[in-house]
Amino acid sequence: MTDIRKLINQLATEENKLLSTEFIAPCVLKGKVLTRIAGMAYTFIPEPEDFEGWGIFKPINSKQAAFIEEPSLPLICEYLKKFQPLRLRLVYPLQGQTWLAYAVNEADMLQRCGYCKPVPVHLVSEAVQFEVVIARTDGAAWWFDECDRRGDVMVAQKLREQLQKLTPPQNLRFKGMTPEMRTVYDLVTQQAEEFSDLVRQQRDEKLLQEALKMGGGELQQWSDRQDYWVVEWITSNGEQHTSAISKDDLTVMSAGICLSGEDEKFDLQSLVGVVERRDVEDD
């Protein structure tokens, strides 16, 4: 039969040992810190609660641990060496010191982790977008170790230059480019507001071009006016027209010619035919 007093004394001893122990741990913003003492895993809310970074902590009670001081770099390195490293390319910041990153080599990530997908890397410092870093995983999270000094800095620079030029992912090409680089670039463009605007503009322009082409006309240029487009186009015989077209269904809001108040009975495609028939009748 279990000696209850002995068990209580043992638990009290373990608790005293816990409260007198200092430990090193990384912490994300609004996250918790984890440590193992005598084979037991403990999770604490850091004090202060908005702490982010590496710290040496001491338990206040079974739920909270106080930040004592910043650990030395050798101590952080010793902590990280216990975990598997992997080369990752930074995509974009998520929150605080956390970045989204993607494998430099998909095969390596598949072999070591059993999956290949973008992952959050925490506590990233001294790194910029598209740079290659060494990250290590404890099985639950990825932690920044250092910038990869073997990485080609020119690749990151080329990717940043193409991003500034708003080069579409499908047009991204340069010597030494890998499928993984294109994936990272594509992830960035999906998140960048500038690219969202560009994709929308390309889609709208194609829509106008196709509607005019089906009617026998040709798009010259167009501009966005929130609820409608101002479209400059020409007929098959080169006559120029400017029309206001609804974004909802390409209905004509103003044809730019006299249609006896019946503009809205036509869409952009049929408008071309109406204009060309009118020209023939006038001749």
PDB file of C-alpha atoms in Angstrom:
ATOM      1  CA  MET A   1       0.000   0.000   0.000  1.00  0.00           C
ATOM      2  CA  THR A   2       1.309   3.468  -0.935  1.00  0.00           C
ATOM      3  CA  ASP A   3       2.524   5.568   1.979  1.00  0.00           C
ATOM      4  CA  ILE A   4       0.465   8.782   1.530  1.00  0.00           C
ATOM      5  CA  ARG A   5       2.737  10.839   3.797  1.00  0.00           C
ATOM      6  CA  LYS A   6       5.802   9.739   1.905  1.00  0.00           C
ATOM      7  CA  LEU A   7       4.147  10.653  -1.421  1.00  0.00           C
ATOM      8  CA  ILE A   8       3.133  14.089  -0.093  1.00  0.00           C
ATOM      9  CA  ASN A   9       6.665  14.739   1.149  1.00  0.00           C
ATOM     10  CA  GLN A  10       8.081  13.666  -2.208  1.00  0.00           C
ATOM     11  CA  LEU A  11       5.766  16.040  -4.093  1.00  0.00           C
ATOM     12  CA  ALA A  12       6.692  18.874  -1.731  1.00  0.00           C
ATOM     13  CA  THR A  13      10.386  18.195  -2.345  1.00  0.00           C
ATOM     14  CA  GLU A  14       9.886  18.218  -6.115  1.00  0.00           C
ATOM     15  CA  GLU A  15       7.936  21.490  -5.894  1.00  0.00           C
ATOM     16  CA  ASN A  16      10.690  23.114  -3.815  1.00  0.00           C
ATOM     17  CA  LYS A  17      13.264  21.896  -6.331  1.00  0.00           C
ATOM     18  CA  LEU A  18      11.170  23.339  -9.168  1.00  0.00           C
ATOM     19  CA  LEU A  19      10.817  26.745  -7.519  1.00  0.00           C
ATOM     20  CA  SER A  20      14.566  26.972  -6.888  1.00  0.00           C
ATOM     21  CA  THR A  21      15.569  26.029 -10.463  1.00  0.00           C
ATOM     22  CA  GLU A  22      16.584  28.503 -13.169  1.00  0.00           C
ATOM     23  CA  PHE A  23      16.304  27.458 -16.812  1.00  0.00           C
ATOM     24  CA  ILE A  24      16.912  28.816 -20.311  1.00  0.00           C
ATOM     25  CA  ALA A  25      14.091  28.885 -22.860  1.00  0.00           C
ATOM     26  CA  PRO A  26      12.953  30.748 -25.988  1.00  0.00           C
ATOM     27  CA  CYS A  27       9.620  32.544 -25.890  1.00  0.00           C
ATOM     28  CA  VAL A  28       7.394  33.937 -28.655  1.00  0.00           C
ATOM     29  CA  LEU A  29       5.177  36.978 -28.147  1.00  0.00           C
ATOM     30  CA  LYS A  30       2.177  36.066 -25.950  1.00  0.00           C
ATOM     31  CA  GLY A  31       3.558  32.530 -25.736  1.00  0.00           C
ATOM     32  CA  LYS A  32       4.683  30.190 -22.953  1.00  0.00           C
ATOM     33  CA  VAL A  33       8.056  28.788 -21.911  1.00  0.00           C
ATOM     34  CA  LEU A  34       8.823  25.102 -21.583  1.00  0.00           C
ATOM     35  CA  THR A  35      11.447  23.203 -19.610  1.00  0.00           C
ATOM     36  CA  ARG A  36      12.170  19.713 -18.318  1.00  0.00           C
ATOM     37  CA  ILE A  37      13.217  19.126 -14.729  1.00  0.00           C
ATOM     38  CA  ALA A  38      14.001  15.607 -13.503  1.00  0.00           C
ATOM     39  CA  GLY A  39      12.404  14.185 -16.627  1.00  0.00           C
ATOM     40  CA  MET A  40       9.145  16.083 -16.128  1.00  0.00           C
ATOM     41  CA  ALA A  41       7.922  18.686 -18.641  1.00  0.00           C
ATOM     42  CA  TYR A  42       6.698  22.009 -17.238  1.00  0.00           C
ATOM     43  CA  THR A  43       5.008  24.878 -19.054  1.00  0.00           C
ATOM     44  CA  PHE A  44       4.910  28.402 -17.632  1.00  0.00           C
ATOM     45  CA  ILE A  45       3.417  31.768 -18.498  1.00  0.00           C
ATOM     46  CA  PRO A  46       6.361  34.204 -18.600  1.00  0.00           C
ATOM     47  CA  GLU A  47       6.435  37.246 -16.386  1.00  0.00           C
ATOM     48  CA  PRO A  48       6.209  39.799 -17.964  1.00  0.00           C
ATOM     49  CA  GLU A  49       3.558  38.239 -20.236  1.00  0.00           C
ATOM     50  CA  ASP A  50       4.585  40.305 -23.283  1.00  0.00           C
ATOM     51  CA  PHE A  51       8.154  38.971 -23.206  1.00  0.00           C
ATOM     52  CA  GLU A  52       9.639  37.827 -26.525  1.00  0.00           C
ATOM     53  CA  GLY A  53      13.124  36.404 -26.969  1.00  0.00           C
ATOM     54  CA  TRP A  54      15.599  34.196 -25.188  1.00  0.00           C
ATOM     55  CA  GLY A  55      15.594  34.270 -21.423  1.00  0.00           C
ATOM     56  CA  ILE A  56      16.716  32.677 -18.211  1.00  0.00           C
ATOM     57  CA  PHE A  57      13.616  32.091 -16.110  1.00  0.00           C
ATOM     58  CA  LYS A  58      12.830  31.056 -12.552  1.00  0.00           C
ATOM     59  CA  PRO A  59       9.435  29.596 -11.571  1.00  0.00           C
ATOM     60  CA  ILE A  60       7.273  31.789  -9.347  1.00  0.00           C
ATOM     61  CA  ASN A  61       4.743  29.002  -8.873  1.00  0.00           C
ATOM     62  CA  SER A  62       3.520  25.999 -10.865  1.00  0.00           C
ATOM     63  CA  LYS A  63       2.042  28.260 -13.571  1.00  0.00           C
ATOM     64  CA  GLN A  64       4.312  31.316 -13.858  1.00  0.00           C
ATOM     65  CA  ALA A  65       8.029  31.882 -14.370  1.00  0.00           C
ATOM     66  CA  ALA A  66       9.840  35.205 -13.988  1.00  0.00           C
ATOM     67  CA  PHE A  67      12.351  36.484 -16.523  1.00  0.00           C
ATOM     68  CA  ILE A  68      15.725  36.824 -14.764  1.00  0.00           C
ATOM     69  CA  GLU A  69      18.164  37.883 -17.505  1.00  0.00           C
ATOM     70  CA  GLU A  70      19.207  37.359 -21.108  1.00  0.00           C
ATOM     71  CA  PRO A  71      21.348  34.230 -21.648  1.00  0.00           C
ATOM     72  CA  SER A  72      24.781  34.460 -23.255  1.00  0.00           C
ATOM     73  CA  LEU A  73      25.201  33.540 -26.923  1.00  0.00           C
ATOM     74  CA  PRO A  74      27.210  30.356 -26.104  1.00  0.00           C
ATOM     75  CA  LEU A  75      24.394  29.244 -23.800  1.00  0.00           C
ATOM     76  CA  ILE A  76      21.799  29.765 -26.566  1.00  0.00           C
ATOM     77  CA  CYS A  77      23.999  27.853 -29.026  1.00  0.00           C
ATOM     78  CA  GLU A  78      24.355  24.981 -26.564  1.00  0.00           C
ATOM     79  CA  TYR A  79      20.566  24.845 -26.170  1.00  0.00           C
ATOM     80  CA  LEU A  80      19.937  24.841 -29.948  1.00  0.00           C
ATOM     81  CA  LYS A  81      22.581  22.199 -30.734  1.00  0.00           C
ATOM     82  CA  LYS A  82      20.267  19.577 -29.256  1.00  0.00           C
ATOM     83  CA  PHE A  83      17.896  20.023 -32.211  1.00  0.00           C
ATOM     84  CA  GLN A  84      18.020  19.215 -35.939  1.00  0.00           C
ATOM     85  CA  PRO A  85      19.136  22.091 -38.201  1.00  0.00           C
ATOM     86  CA  LEU A  86      17.670  22.939 -41.603  1.00  0.00           C
ATOM     87  CA  ARG A  87      18.345  25.645 -44.196  1.00  0.00           C
ATOM     88  CA  LEU A  88      15.269  27.792 -44.804  1.00  0.00           C
ATOM     89  CA  ARG A  89      14.656  30.908 -46.908  1.00  0.00           C
ATOM     90  CA  LEU A  90      12.732  33.739 -45.239  1.00  0.00           C
ATOM     91  CA  VAL A  91       9.442  34.678 -46.909  1.00  0.00           C
ATOM     92  CA  TYR A  92       7.871  37.517 -44.893  1.00  0.00           C
ATOM     93  CA  PRO A  93       7.373  38.534 -41.228  1.00  0.00           C
ATOM     94  CA  LEU A  94       4.266  37.195 -39.490  1.00  0.00           C
ATOM     95  CA  GLN A  95       4.323  38.813 -36.058  1.00  0.00           C
ATOM     96  CA  GLY A  96       7.047  40.242 -33.861  1.00  0.00           C
ATOM     97  CA  GLN A  97      10.254  38.285 -34.495  1.00  0.00           C
ATOM     98  CA  THR A  98       8.439  35.421 -36.246  1.00  0.00           C
ATOM     99  CA  TRP A  99       8.891  34.926 -40.004  1.00  0.00           C
ATOM    100  CA  LEU A 100       7.338  32.538 -42.488  1.00  0.00           C
ATOM    101  CA  ALA A 101      10.066  30.472 -44.183  1.00  0.00           C
ATOM    102  CA  TYR A 102      10.408  27.738 -46.797  1.00  0.00           C
ATOM    103  CA  ALA A 103      12.978  25.004 -47.353  1.00  0.00           C
ATOM    104  CA  VAL A 104      16.017  25.776 -49.501  1.00  0.00           C
ATOM    105  CA  ASN A 105      15.903  22.116 -50.522  1.00  0.00           C
ATOM    106  CA  GLU A 106      12.505  20.393 -50.390  1.00  0.00           C
ATOM    107  CA  ALA A 107      14.071  16.922 -50.356  1.00  0.00           C
ATOM    108  CA  ASP A 108      16.034  17.726 -47.182  1.00  0.00           C
ATOM    109  CA  MET A 109      12.913  18.916 -45.390  1.00  0.00           C
ATOM    110  CA  LEU A 110      10.928  15.856 -46.475  1.00  0.00           C
ATOM    111  CA  GLN A 111      13.689  13.549 -45.275  1.00  0.00           C
ATOM    112  CA  ARG A 112      14.082  15.189 -41.882  1.00  0.00           C
ATOM    113  CA  CYS A 113      10.516  16.252 -41.118  1.00  0.00           C
ATOM    114  CA  GLY A 114       8.276  14.093 -43.294  1.00  0.00           C
ATOM    115  CA  TYR A 115       6.608  17.136 -44.826  1.00  0.00           C
ATOM    116  CA  CYS A 116       7.455  20.149 -46.972  1.00  0.00           C
ATOM    117  CA  LYS A 117       5.448  23.283 -46.335  1.00  0.00           C
ATOM    118  CA  PRO A 118       6.036  26.882 -45.218  1.00  0.00           C
ATOM    119  CA  VAL A 119       6.781  27.055 -41.491  1.00  0.00           C
ATOM    120  CA  PRO A 120       6.983  29.867 -38.910  1.00  0.00           C
ATOM    121  CA  VAL A 121      10.517  30.487 -37.648  1.00  0.00           C
ATOM    122  CA  HIS A 122      10.657  32.239 -34.286  1.00  0.00           C
ATOM    123  CA  LEU A 123      13.084  34.798 -32.828  1.00  0.00           C
ATOM    124  CA  VAL A 124      14.615  35.774 -36.172  1.00  0.00           C
ATOM    125  CA  SER A 125      17.265  38.474 -35.821  1.00  0.00           C
ATOM    126  CA  GLU A 126      19.675  40.196 -38.207  1.00  0.00           C
ATOM    127  CA  ALA A 127      18.008  38.775 -41.308  1.00  0.00           C
ATOM    128  CA  VAL A 128      16.101  40.201 -44.275  1.00  0.00           C
ATOM    129  CA  GLN A 129      13.517  38.950 -46.754  1.00  0.00           C
ATOM    130  CA  PHE A 130      14.642  36.103 -49.056  1.00  0.00           C
ATOM    131  CA  GLU A 131      17.777  35.477 -46.950  1.00  0.00           C
ATOM    132  CA  VAL A 132      18.780  31.897 -46.106  1.00  0.00           C
ATOM    133  CA  VAL A 133      18.931  31.056 -42.398  1.00  0.00           C
ATOM    134  CA  ILE A 134      19.666  28.028 -40.259  1.00  0.00           C
ATOM    135  CA  ALA A 135      16.685  27.066 -38.116  1.00  0.00           C
ATOM    136  CA  ARG A 136      16.308  24.204 -35.661  1.00  0.00           C
ATOM    137  CA  THR A 137      13.180  22.384 -34.548  1.00  0.00           C
ATOM    138  CA  ASP A 138      12.364  20.875 -31.181  1.00  0.00           C
ATOM    139  CA  GLY A 139       9.543  18.923 -32.816  1.00  0.00           C
ATOM    140  CA  ALA A 140       6.931  21.541 -31.963  1.00  0.00           C
ATOM    141  CA  ALA A 141       8.411  24.798 -33.276  1.00  0.00           C
ATOM    142  CA  TRP A 142      11.234  26.168 -35.438  1.00  0.00           C
ATOM    143  CA  TRP A 143      13.800  28.467 -33.813  1.00  0.00           C
ATOM    144  CA  PHE A 144      16.233  30.773 -35.588  1.00  0.00           C
ATOM    145  CA  ASP A 145      19.868  29.788 -35.087  1.00  0.00           C
ATOM    146  CA  GLU A 146      21.904  31.992 -37.448  1.00  0.00           C
ATOM    147  CA  CYS A 147      22.108  33.421 -40.959  1.00  0.00           C
ATOM    148  CA  ASP A 148      23.528  30.868 -43.376  1.00  0.00           C
ATOM    149  CA  ARG A 149      26.951  32.129 -44.401  1.00  0.00           C
ATOM    150  CA  ARG A 150      26.995  29.597 -47.263  1.00  0.00           C
ATOM    151  CA  GLY A 151      23.923  31.214 -48.822  1.00  0.00           C
ATOM    152  CA  ASP A 152      24.365  33.199 -52.034  1.00  0.00           C
ATOM    153  CA  VAL A 153      23.498  36.778 -51.054  1.00  0.00           C
ATOM    154  CA  MET A 154      23.079  37.663 -54.739  1.00  0.00           C
ATOM    155  CA  VAL A 155      20.055  35.355 -55.005  1.00  0.00           C
ATOM    156  CA  ALA A 156      18.246  37.212 -52.216  1.00  0.00           C
ATOM    157  CA  GLN A 157      19.146  40.516 -53.866  1.00  0.00           C
ATOM    158  CA  LYS A 158      17.841  39.367 -57.270  1.00  0.00           C
ATOM    159  CA  LEU A 159      14.561  38.221 -55.712  1.00  0.00           C
ATOM    160  CA  ARG A 160      14.133  41.567 -53.955  1.00  0.00           C
ATOM    161  CA  GLU A 161      14.874  43.438 -57.205  1.00  0.00           C
ATOM    162  CA  GLN A 162      12.272  41.414 -59.112  1.00  0.00           C
ATOM    163  CA  LEU A 163       9.751  42.044 -56.329  1.00  0.00           C
ATOM    164  CA  GLN A 164      10.311  45.798 -56.607  1.00  0.00           C
ATOM    165  CA  LYS A 165       9.685  45.549 -60.357  1.00  0.00           C
ATOM    166  CA  LEU A 166       6.444  43.613 -59.660  1.00  0.00           C
ATOM    167  CA  THR A 167       7.617  40.745 -61.856  1.00  0.00           C
ATOM    168  CA  PRO A 168       4.869  38.070 -61.939  1.00  0.00           C
ATOM    169  CA  PRO A 169       5.980  34.694 -60.490  1.00  0.00           C
ATOM    170  CA  GLN A 170       5.489  32.960 -63.854  1.00  0.00           C
ATOM    171  CA  ASN A 171       7.933  35.415 -65.450  1.00  0.00           C
ATOM    172  CA  LEU A 172      10.616  35.041 -62.773  1.00  0.00           C
ATOM    173  CA  ARG A 173      13.846  33.841 -64.380  1.00  0.00           C
ATOM    174  CA  PHE A 174      17.541  34.183 -63.601  1.00  0.00           C
ATOM    175  CA  LYS A 175      20.613  31.976 -63.676  1.00  0.00           C
ATOM    176  CA  GLY A 176      20.690  29.460 -60.826  1.00  0.00           C
ATOM    177  CA  MET A 177      17.029  29.812 -59.920  1.00  0.00           C
ATOM    178  CA  THR A 178      15.489  26.737 -58.279  1.00  0.00           C
ATOM    179  CA  PRO A 179      11.841  25.620 -57.900  1.00  0.00           C
ATOM    180  CA  GLU A 180      12.115  26.403 -54.180  1.00  0.00           C
ATOM    181  CA  MET A 181      13.107  30.007 -54.952  1.00  0.00           C
ATOM    182  CA  ARG A 182      10.084  30.390 -57.218  1.00  0.00           C
ATOM    183  CA  THR A 183       7.840  28.972 -54.466  1.00  0.00           C
ATOM    184  CA  VAL A 184       9.168  31.509 -51.953  1.00  0.00           C
ATOM    185  CA  TYR A 185       8.715  34.360 -54.447  1.00  0.00           C
ATOM    186  CA  ASP A 186       5.170  33.184 -55.197  1.00  0.00           C
ATOM    187  CA  LEU A 187       4.336  33.102 -51.470  1.00  0.00           C
ATOM    188  CA  VAL A 188       5.559  36.687 -51.137  1.00  0.00           C
ATOM    189  CA  THR A 189       3.503  37.923 -54.099  1.00  0.00           C
ATOM    190  CA  GLN A 190       0.354  36.280 -52.698  1.00  0.00           C
ATOM    191  CA  GLN A 191       0.769  38.331 -49.537  1.00  0.00           C
ATOM    192  CA  ALA A 192       1.900  41.618 -51.135  1.00  0.00           C
ATOM    193  CA  GLU A 193      -0.914  44.125 -51.635  1.00  0.00           C
ATOM    194  CA  GLU A 194       0.845  45.585 -54.675  1.00  0.00           C
ATOM    195  CA  PHE A 195       0.619  42.222 -56.440  1.00  0.00           C
ATOM    196  CA  SER A 196      -3.055  41.854 -55.547  1.00  0.00           C
ATOM    197  CA  ASP A 197      -3.700  45.164 -57.295  1.00  0.00           C
ATOM    198  CA  LEU A 198      -1.579  44.082 -60.271  1.00  0.00           C
ATOM    199  CA  VAL A 199      -3.406  40.765 -60.646  1.00  0.00           C
ATOM    200  CA  ARG A 200      -6.757  42.541 -60.488  1.00  0.00           C
ATOM    201  CA  GLN A 201      -5.670  45.067 -63.133  1.00  0.00           C
ATOM    202  CA  GLN A 202      -4.438  42.303 -65.436  1.00  0.00           C
ATOM    203  CA  ARG A 203      -7.716  40.409 -64.990  1.00  0.00           C
ATOM    204  CA  ASP A 204      -9.827  43.508 -65.716  1.00  0.00           C
ATOM    205  CA  GLU A 205      -7.787  44.422 -68.787  1.00  0.00           C
ATOM    206  CA  LYS A 206      -8.124  40.910 -70.200  1.00  0.00           C
ATOM    207  CA  LEU A 207     -11.886  41.022 -69.652  1.00  0.00           C
ATOM    208  CA  LEU A 208     -12.202  44.290 -71.584  1.00  0.00           C
ATOM    209  CA  GLN A 209      -9.892  43.111 -74.362  1.00  0.00           C
ATOM    210  CA  GLU A 210     -11.850  39.894 -74.907  1.00  0.00           C
ATOM    211  CA  ALA A 211     -15.242  41.644 -74.902  1.00  0.00           C
ATOM    212  CA  LEU A 212     -14.094  44.178 -77.502  1.00  0.00           C
ATOM    213  CA  LYS A 213     -12.359  41.546 -79.614  1.00  0.00           C
ATOM    214  CA  MET A 214     -15.504  39.398 -79.768  1.00  0.00           C
ATOM    215  CA  GLY A 215     -17.413  42.420 -81.024  1.00  0.00           C
ATOM    216  CA  GLY A 216     -14.748  43.281 -83.579  1.00  0.00           C
ATOM    217  CA  GLY A 217     -13.137  46.179 -81.694  1.00  0.00           C
ATOM    218  CA  GLU A 218      -9.770  46.727 -80.050  1.00  0.00           C
ATOM    219  CA  LEU A 219      -8.843  48.103 -76.626  1.00  0.00           C
ATOM    220  CA  GLN A 220      -6.563  51.139 -76.588  1.00  0.00           C
ATOM    221  CA  GLN A 221      -6.461  52.038 -72.900  1.00  0.00           C
ATOM    222  CA  TRP A 222      -8.695  52.134 -69.864  1.00  0.00           C
ATOM    223  CA  SER A 223      -8.944  53.621 -66.381  1.00  0.00           C
ATOM    224  CA  ASP A 224     -10.668  52.588 -63.151  1.00  0.00           C
ATOM    225  CA  ARG A 225     -13.430  54.804 -61.722  1.00  0.00           C
ATOM    226  CA  GLN A 226     -14.480  52.687 -58.702  1.00  0.00           C
ATOM    227  CA  ASP A 227     -17.883  51.472 -59.972  1.00  0.00           C
ATOM    228  CA  TYR A 228     -17.108  51.627 -63.692  1.00  0.00           C
ATOM    229  CA  TRP A 229     -14.315  51.719 -66.273  1.00  0.00           C
ATOM    230  CA  VAL A 230     -13.623  54.450 -68.786  1.00  0.00           C
ATOM    231  CA  VAL A 231     -12.664  52.495 -71.897  1.00  0.00           C
ATOM    232  CA  GLU A 232     -10.944  53.935 -74.951  1.00  0.00           C
ATOM    233  CA  TRP A 233     -11.326  51.640 -77.952  1.00  0.00           C
ATOM    234  CA  ILE A 234     -11.382  51.591 -81.748  1.00  0.00           C
ATOM    235  CA  THR A 235     -13.614  49.923 -84.321  1.00  0.00           C
ATOM    236  CA  SER A 236     -12.286  47.643 -87.084  1.00  0.00           C
ATOM    237  CA  ASN A 237     -11.971  50.673 -89.394  1.00  0.00           C
ATOM    238  CA  GLY A 238      -9.949  52.637 -86.838  1.00  0.00           C
ATOM    239  CA  GLU A 239     -12.637  54.959 -85.456  1.00  0.00           C
ATOM    240  CA  GLN A 240     -11.897  55.939 -81.845  1.00  0.00           C
ATOM    241  CA  HIS A 241     -14.499  55.949 -79.052  1.00  0.00           C
ATOM    242  CA  THR A 242     -14.604  56.444 -75.281  1.00  0.00           C
ATOM    243  CA  SER A 243     -17.283  54.663 -73.256  1.00  0.00           C
ATOM    244  CA  ALA A 244     -18.196  54.227 -69.584  1.00  0.00           C
ATOM    245  CA  ILE A 245     -18.671  50.519 -68.791  1.00  0.00           C
ATOM    246  CA  SER A 246     -20.184  48.987 -65.633  1.00  0.00           C
ATOM    247  CA  LYS A 247     -17.903  46.642 -63.695  1.00  0.00           C
ATOM    248  CA  ASP A 248     -20.800  44.379 -62.728  1.00  0.00           C
ATOM    249  CA  ASP A 249     -21.756  43.030 -66.142  1.00  0.00           C
ATOM    250  CA  LEU A 250     -20.008  45.212 -68.760  1.00  0.00           C
ATOM    251  CA  THR A 251     -23.262  47.114 -69.327  1.00  0.00           C
ATOM    252  CA  VAL A 252     -22.839  50.413 -71.180  1.00  0.00           C
ATOM    253  CA  MET A 253     -23.386  53.363 -68.827  1.00  0.00           C
ATOM    254  CA  SER A 254     -22.418  55.952 -71.408  1.00  0.00           C
ATOM    255  CA  ALA A 255     -21.608  54.938 -74.984  1.00  0.00           C
ATOM    256  CA  GLY A 256     -19.902  58.158 -75.969  1.00  0.00           C
ATOM    257  CA  ILE A 257     -22.259  58.433 -78.944  1.00  0.00           C
ATOM    258  CA  CYS A 258     -25.980  59.170 -79.198  1.00  0.00           C
ATOM    259  CA  LEU A 259     -28.038  56.023 -78.583  1.00  0.00           C
ATOM    260  CA  SER A 260     -31.282  57.911 -77.830  1.00  0.00           C
ATOM    261  CA  GLY A 261     -31.014  57.156 -74.106  1.00  0.00           C
ATOM    262  CA  GLU A 262     -30.831  53.407 -74.668  1.00  0.00           C
ATOM    263  CA  ASP A 263     -27.172  52.981 -73.664  1.00  0.00           C
ATOM    264  CA  GLU A 264     -27.934  50.490 -70.885  1.00  0.00           C
ATOM    265  CA  LYS A 265     -29.583  48.093 -73.336  1.00  0.00           C
ATOM    266  CA  PHE A 266     -26.110  47.200 -74.625  1.00  0.00           C
ATOM    267  CA  ASP A 267     -22.950  45.711 -73.216  1.00  0.00           C
ATOM    268  CA  LEU A 268     -19.399  46.412 -74.379  1.00  0.00           C
ATOM    269  CA  GLN A 269     -19.359  43.589 -76.925  1.00  0.00           C
ATOM    270  CA  SER A 270     -22.654  44.515 -78.585  1.00  0.00           C
ATOM    271  CA  LEU A 271     -21.758  48.227 -78.493  1.00  0.00           C
ATOM    272  CA  VAL A 272     -19.036  47.648 -81.087  1.00  0.00           C
ATOM    273  CA  GLY A 273     -21.566  46.229 -83.547  1.00  0.00           C
ATOM    274  CA  VAL A 274     -24.007  49.085 -82.907  1.00  0.00           C
ATOM    275  CA  VAL A 275     -21.328  51.697 -83.604  1.00  0.00           C
ATOM    276  CA  GLU A 276     -20.104  49.981 -86.763  1.00  0.00           C
ATOM    277  CA  ARG A 277     -23.669  49.582 -88.132  1.00  0.00           C
ATOM    278  CA  ARG A 278     -24.305  53.245 -87.446  1.00  0.00           C
ATOM    279  CA  ASP A 279     -21.156  54.162 -89.394  1.00  0.00           C
ATOM    280  CA  VAL A 280     -22.292  52.059 -92.345  1.00  0.00           C
ATOM    281  CA  GLU A 281     -25.748  53.648 -92.300  1.00  0.00           C
ATOM    282  CA  ASP A 282     -24.239  57.137 -92.134  1.00  0.00           C
ATOM    283  CA  ASP A 283     -22.135  56.351 -95.214  1.00  0.00           C
TER     284      ASP A 283
END
